mmCIF file of C-alpha atoms in Angstrom:
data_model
loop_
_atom_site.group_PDB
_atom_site.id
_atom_site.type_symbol
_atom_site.label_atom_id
_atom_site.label_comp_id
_atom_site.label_asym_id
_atom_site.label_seq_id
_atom_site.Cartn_x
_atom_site.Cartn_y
_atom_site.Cartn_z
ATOM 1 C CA UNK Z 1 98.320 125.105 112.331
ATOM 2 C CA UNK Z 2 96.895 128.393 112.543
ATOM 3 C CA UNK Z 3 93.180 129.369 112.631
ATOM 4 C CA UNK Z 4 91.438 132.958 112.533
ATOM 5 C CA UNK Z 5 87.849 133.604 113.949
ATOM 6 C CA UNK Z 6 85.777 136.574 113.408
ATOM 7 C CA UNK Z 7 82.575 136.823 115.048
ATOM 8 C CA UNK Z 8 80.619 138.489 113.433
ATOM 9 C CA UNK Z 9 79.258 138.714 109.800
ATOM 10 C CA UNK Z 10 77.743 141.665 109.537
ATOM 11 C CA UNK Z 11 78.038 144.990 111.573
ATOM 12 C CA UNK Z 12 75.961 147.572 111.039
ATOM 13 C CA UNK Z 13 76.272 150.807 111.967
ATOM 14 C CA UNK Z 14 75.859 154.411 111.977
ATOM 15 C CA UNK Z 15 77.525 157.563 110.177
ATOM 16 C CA UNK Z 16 80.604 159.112 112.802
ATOM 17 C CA UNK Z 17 79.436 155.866 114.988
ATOM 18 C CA UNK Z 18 82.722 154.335 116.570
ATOM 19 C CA UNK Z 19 82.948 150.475 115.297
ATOM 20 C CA UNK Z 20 84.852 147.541 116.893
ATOM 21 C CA UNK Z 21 84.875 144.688 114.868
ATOM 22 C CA UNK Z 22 86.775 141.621 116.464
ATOM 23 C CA UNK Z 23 89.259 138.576 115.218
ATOM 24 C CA UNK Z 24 90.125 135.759 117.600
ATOM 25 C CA UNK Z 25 93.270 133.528 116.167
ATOM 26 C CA UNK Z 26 94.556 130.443 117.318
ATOM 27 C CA UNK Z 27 98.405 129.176 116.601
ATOM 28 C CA UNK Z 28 100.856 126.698 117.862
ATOM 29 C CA UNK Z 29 103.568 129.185 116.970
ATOM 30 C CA UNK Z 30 104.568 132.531 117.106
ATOM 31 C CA UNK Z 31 102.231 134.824 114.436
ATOM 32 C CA UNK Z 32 101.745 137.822 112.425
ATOM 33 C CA UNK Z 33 98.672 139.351 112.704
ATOM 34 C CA UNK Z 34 97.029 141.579 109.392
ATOM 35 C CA UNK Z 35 93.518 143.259 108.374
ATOM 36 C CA UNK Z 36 92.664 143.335 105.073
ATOM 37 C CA UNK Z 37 89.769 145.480 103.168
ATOM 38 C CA UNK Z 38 87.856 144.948 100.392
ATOM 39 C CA UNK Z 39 85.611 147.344 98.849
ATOM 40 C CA UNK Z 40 83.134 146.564 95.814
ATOM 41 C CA UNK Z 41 84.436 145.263 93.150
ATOM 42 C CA UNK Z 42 88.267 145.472 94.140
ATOM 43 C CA UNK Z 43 91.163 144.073 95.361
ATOM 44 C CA UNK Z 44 91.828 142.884 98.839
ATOM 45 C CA UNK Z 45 94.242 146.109 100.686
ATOM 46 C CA UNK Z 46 96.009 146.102 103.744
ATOM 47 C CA UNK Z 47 94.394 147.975 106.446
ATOM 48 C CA UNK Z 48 96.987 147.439 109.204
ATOM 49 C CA UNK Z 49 99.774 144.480 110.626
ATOM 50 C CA UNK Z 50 101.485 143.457 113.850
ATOM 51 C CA UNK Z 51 104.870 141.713 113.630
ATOM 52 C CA UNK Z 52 106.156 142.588 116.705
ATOM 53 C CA UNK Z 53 107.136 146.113 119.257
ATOM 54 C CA UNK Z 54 103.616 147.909 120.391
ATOM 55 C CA UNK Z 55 100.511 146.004 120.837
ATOM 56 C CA UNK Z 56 98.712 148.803 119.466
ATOM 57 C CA UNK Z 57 98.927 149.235 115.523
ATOM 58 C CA UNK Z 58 98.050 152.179 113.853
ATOM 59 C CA UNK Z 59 96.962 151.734 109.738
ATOM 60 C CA UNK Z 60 95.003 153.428 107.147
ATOM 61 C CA UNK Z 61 92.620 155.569 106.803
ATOM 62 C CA UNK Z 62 91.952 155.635 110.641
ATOM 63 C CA UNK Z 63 91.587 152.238 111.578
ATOM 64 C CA UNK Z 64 93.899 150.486 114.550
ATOM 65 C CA UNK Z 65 94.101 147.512 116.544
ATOM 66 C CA UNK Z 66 95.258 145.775 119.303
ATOM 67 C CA UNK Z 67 97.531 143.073 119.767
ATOM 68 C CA UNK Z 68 96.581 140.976 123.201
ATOM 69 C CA UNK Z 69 98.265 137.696 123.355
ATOM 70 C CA UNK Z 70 96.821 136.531 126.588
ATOM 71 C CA UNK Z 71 93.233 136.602 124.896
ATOM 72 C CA UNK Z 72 94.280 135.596 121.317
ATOM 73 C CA UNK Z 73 92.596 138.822 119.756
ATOM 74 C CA UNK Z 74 93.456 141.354 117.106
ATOM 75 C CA UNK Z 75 90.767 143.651 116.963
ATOM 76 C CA UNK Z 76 90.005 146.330 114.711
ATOM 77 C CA UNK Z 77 88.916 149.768 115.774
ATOM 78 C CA UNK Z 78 87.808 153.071 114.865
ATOM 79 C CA UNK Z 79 86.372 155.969 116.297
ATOM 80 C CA UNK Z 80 84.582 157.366 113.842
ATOM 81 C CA UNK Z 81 83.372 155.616 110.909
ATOM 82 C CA UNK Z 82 82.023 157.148 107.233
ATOM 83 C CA UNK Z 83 79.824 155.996 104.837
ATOM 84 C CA UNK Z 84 83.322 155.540 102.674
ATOM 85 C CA UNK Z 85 84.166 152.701 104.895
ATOM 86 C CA UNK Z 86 81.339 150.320 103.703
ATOM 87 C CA UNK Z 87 83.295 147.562 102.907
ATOM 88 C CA UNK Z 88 84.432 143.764 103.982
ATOM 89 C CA UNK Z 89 87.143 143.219 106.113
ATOM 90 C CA UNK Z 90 89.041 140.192 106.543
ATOM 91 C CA UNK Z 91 91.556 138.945 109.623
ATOM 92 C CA UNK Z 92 94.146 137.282 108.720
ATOM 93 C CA UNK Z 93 97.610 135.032 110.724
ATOM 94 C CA UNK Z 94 100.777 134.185 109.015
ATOM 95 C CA UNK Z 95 103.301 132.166 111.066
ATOM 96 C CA UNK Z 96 106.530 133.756 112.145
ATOM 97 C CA UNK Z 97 109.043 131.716 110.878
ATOM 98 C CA UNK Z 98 112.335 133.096 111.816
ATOM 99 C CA UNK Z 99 111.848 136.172 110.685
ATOM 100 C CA UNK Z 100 109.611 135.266 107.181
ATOM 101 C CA UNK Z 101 106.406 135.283 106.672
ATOM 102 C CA UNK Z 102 104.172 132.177 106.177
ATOM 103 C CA UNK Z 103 101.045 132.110 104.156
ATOM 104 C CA UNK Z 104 98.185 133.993 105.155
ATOM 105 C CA UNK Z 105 95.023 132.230 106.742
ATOM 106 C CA UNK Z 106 91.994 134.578 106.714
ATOM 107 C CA UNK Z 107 89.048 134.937 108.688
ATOM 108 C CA UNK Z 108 85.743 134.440 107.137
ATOM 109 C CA UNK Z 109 85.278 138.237 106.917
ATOM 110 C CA UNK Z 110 82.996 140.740 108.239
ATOM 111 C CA UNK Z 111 80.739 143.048 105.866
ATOM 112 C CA UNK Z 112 80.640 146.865 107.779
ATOM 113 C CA UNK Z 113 77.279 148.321 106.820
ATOM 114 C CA UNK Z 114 77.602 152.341 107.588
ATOM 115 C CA UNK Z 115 74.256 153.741 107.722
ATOM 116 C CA UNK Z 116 73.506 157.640 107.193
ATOM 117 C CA UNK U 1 101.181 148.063 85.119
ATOM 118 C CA UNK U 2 101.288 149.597 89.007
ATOM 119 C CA UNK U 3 99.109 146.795 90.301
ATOM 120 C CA UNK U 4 98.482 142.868 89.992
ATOM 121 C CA UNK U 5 96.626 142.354 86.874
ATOM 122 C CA UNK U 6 94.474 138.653 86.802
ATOM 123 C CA UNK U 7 92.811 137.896 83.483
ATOM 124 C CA UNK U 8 90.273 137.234 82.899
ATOM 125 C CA UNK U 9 88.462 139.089 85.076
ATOM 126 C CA UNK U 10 84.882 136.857 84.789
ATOM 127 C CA UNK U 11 85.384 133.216 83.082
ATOM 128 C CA UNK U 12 82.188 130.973 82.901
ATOM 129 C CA UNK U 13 83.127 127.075 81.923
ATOM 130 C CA UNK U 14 81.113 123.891 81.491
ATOM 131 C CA UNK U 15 81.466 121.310 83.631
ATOM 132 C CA UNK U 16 83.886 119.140 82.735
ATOM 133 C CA UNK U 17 86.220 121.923 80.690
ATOM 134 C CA UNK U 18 89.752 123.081 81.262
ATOM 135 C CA UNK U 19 90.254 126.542 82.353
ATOM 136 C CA UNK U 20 93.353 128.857 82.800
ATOM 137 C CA UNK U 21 93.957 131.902 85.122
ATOM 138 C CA UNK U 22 96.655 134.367 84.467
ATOM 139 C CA UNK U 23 98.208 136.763 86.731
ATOM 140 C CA UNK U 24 100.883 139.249 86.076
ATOM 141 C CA UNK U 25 102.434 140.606 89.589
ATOM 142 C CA UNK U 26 104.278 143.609 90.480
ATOM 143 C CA UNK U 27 107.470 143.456 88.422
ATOM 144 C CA UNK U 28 110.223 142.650 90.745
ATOM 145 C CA UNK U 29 108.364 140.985 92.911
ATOM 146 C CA UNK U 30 110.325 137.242 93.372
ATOM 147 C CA UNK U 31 107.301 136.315 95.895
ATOM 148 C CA UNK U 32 103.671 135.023 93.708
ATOM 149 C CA UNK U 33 100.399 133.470 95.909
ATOM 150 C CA UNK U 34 97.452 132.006 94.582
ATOM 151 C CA UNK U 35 94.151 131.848 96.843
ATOM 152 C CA UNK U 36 90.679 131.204 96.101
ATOM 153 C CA UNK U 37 87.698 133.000 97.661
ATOM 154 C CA UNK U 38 84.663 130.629 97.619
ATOM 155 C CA UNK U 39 81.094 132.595 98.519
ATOM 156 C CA UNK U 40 80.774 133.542 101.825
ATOM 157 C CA UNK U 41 84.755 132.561 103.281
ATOM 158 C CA UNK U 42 87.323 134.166 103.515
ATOM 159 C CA UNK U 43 90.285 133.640 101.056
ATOM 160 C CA UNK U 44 92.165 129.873 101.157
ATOM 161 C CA UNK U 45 95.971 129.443 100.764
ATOM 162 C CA UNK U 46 96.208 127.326 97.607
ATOM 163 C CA UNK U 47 100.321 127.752 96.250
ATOM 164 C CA UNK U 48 103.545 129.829 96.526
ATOM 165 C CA UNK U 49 105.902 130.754 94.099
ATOM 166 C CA UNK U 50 109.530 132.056 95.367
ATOM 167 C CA UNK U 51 111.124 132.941 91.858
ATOM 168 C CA UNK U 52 109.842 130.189 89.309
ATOM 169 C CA UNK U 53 109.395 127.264 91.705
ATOM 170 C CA UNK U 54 106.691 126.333 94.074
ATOM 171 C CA UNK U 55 108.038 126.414 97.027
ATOM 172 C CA UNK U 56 104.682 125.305 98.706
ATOM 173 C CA UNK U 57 101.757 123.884 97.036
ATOM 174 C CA UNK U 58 99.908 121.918 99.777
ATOM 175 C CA UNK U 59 96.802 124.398 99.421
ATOM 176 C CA UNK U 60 95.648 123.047 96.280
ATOM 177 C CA UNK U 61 92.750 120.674 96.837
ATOM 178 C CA UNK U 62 93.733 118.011 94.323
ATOM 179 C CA UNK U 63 95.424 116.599 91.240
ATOM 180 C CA UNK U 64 92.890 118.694 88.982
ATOM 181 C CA UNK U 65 94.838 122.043 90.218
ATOM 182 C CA UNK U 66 98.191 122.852 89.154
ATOM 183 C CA UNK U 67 99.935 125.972 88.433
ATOM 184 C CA UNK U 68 103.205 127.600 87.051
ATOM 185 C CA UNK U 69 105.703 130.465 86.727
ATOM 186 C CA UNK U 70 108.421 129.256 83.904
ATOM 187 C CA UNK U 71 110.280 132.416 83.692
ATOM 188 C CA UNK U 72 109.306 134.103 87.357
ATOM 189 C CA UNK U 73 107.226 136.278 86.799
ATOM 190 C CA UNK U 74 103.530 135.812 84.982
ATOM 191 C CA UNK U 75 101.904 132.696 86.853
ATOM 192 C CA UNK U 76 99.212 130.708 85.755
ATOM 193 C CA UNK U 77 96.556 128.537 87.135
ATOM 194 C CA UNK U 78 95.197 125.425 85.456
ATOM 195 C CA UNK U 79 92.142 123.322 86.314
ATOM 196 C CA UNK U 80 91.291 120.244 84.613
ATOM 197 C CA UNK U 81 87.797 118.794 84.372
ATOM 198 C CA UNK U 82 86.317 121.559 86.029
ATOM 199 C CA UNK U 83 83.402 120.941 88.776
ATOM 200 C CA UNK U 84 80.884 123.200 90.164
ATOM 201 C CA UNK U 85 82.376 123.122 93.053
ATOM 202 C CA UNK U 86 85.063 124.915 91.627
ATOM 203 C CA UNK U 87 83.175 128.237 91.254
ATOM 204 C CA UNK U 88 85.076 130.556 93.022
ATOM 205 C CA UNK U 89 87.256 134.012 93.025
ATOM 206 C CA UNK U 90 90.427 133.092 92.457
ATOM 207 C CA UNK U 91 93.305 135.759 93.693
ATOM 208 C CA UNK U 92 96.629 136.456 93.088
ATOM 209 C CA UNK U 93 98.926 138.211 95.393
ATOM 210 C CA UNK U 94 102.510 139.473 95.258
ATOM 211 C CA UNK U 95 105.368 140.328 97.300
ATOM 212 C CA UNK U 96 108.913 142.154 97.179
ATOM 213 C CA UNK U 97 110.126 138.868 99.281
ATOM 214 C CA UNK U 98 108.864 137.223 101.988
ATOM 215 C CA UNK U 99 110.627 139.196 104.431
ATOM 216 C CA UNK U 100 109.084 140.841 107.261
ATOM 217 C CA UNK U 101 107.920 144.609 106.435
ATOM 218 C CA UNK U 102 106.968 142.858 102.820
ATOM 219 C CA UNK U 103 103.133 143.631 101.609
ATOM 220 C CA UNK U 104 101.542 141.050 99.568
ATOM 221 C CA UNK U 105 99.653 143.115 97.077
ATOM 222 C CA UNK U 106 96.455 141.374 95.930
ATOM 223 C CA UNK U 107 94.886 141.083 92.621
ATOM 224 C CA UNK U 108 91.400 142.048 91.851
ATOM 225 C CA UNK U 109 90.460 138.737 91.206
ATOM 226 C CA UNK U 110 89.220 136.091 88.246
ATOM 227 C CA UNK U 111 85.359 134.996 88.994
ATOM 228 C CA UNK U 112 85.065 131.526 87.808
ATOM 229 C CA UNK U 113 81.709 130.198 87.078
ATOM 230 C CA UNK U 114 81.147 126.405 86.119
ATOM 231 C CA UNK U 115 77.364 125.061 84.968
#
């Protein structure tokens, strides 16, 4: 079974402020590793995924992360953060199975506050 | 349409009533999820659809959920003698397959109230 962790709730921060906000997973099996935003009112959007090659991902709308197996974390980054970026973002672990996907299992989400 | 569409988007029910959730995917897309968003958590697994059967339905919590997809493509979700502790966003997600470099496109969501 696989289990996602992210510590904190809430982040607040300030305007062109980097952010870091973290995911811990845990998995008897091989994983795929996603973040997921969701701004007001809409629908959950892919930020960024690992399956496999480079540890460090590169999505949308600046945002990366880093794959490091040895501590079990998939954090997101940025360096620079706008008011735009107010939203919740969610961790989330599928298994690897063979080469498909599993179902996603999501973190409990953390709400990015970003203060002018 | 471009996007997953759920209806209704807001749905308040007494206790005790039977409710349905609809969601229309992406056309094309052979791969259908349904997850539910209770206040505070993230979103929990509940079923998957691979063309019109469900290929795995151990998310939903009991005998009151059940959900279908006759001809592969709309999908909906039925509750039975709802509970309060049934109030919930309930999602809808869909993918090309479930092959790797697949997105699951989400849905914007039914909010299901029961008093």
């Amino acid at each position: 079974a696989q289990s996602v962790t992210q510590l904190d709730s809430q982040v607040p921060v300030f305007e062109e402020a980097p952010v870091e906000l973290r995911c811990n997973y845990s998995s008897s099996v091989s994983v795929y590793l996603f973040w997921y935003v969701q701004y007001p009112n809409q629908g959950l959007q892919l930020l960024l995924k690992y399956l496999s090659g480079s540890t460090l991902v590169k999505g949308i709308n600046g945002f990366e992360a880093e794959f490091n197996k040895s501590q079990t974390s998939f954090h997101l980054r940025k360096p620079s953060v706008h008011i735009s970026d107010t939203a919740e973002y969610f961790c989330a672990v599928s298994a690897n199975y063979g080469g498909s996907q599993g179902n996603l299992i999501f973190g409990k989400g953390t709400k990015l506050s970003v203060k002018p | 349409g471009a996007g997953v569409s759920q209806t209704p988007s807001n749905k308040v029910t007494e206790k005790g009533k039977y409710v349905e959730l609809r969601c229309d995917p992406i056309s094309g897309h052979t791969a259908l999820y349904w997850y539910r968003q209770s206040l505070g958590q993230g979103p929990e697994f509940l079923i998957y659809f691979q063309g019109t059967g469900a290929a795995d339905d151990s998310g939903l919590p009991n005998d009151r959920f059940f959900a279908v997809r006759p001809e592969g493509s709309v999908s909906t979700l039925k509750i039975q003698r709802t509970e309060r502790g049934d109030s919930a966003v309930y999602l809808c997600a869909s993918s090309l397959t479930r092959e790797l470099n697949t997105e699951a496109f989400f849905g914007q969501g039914t909010r299901l109230t029961v008093v």
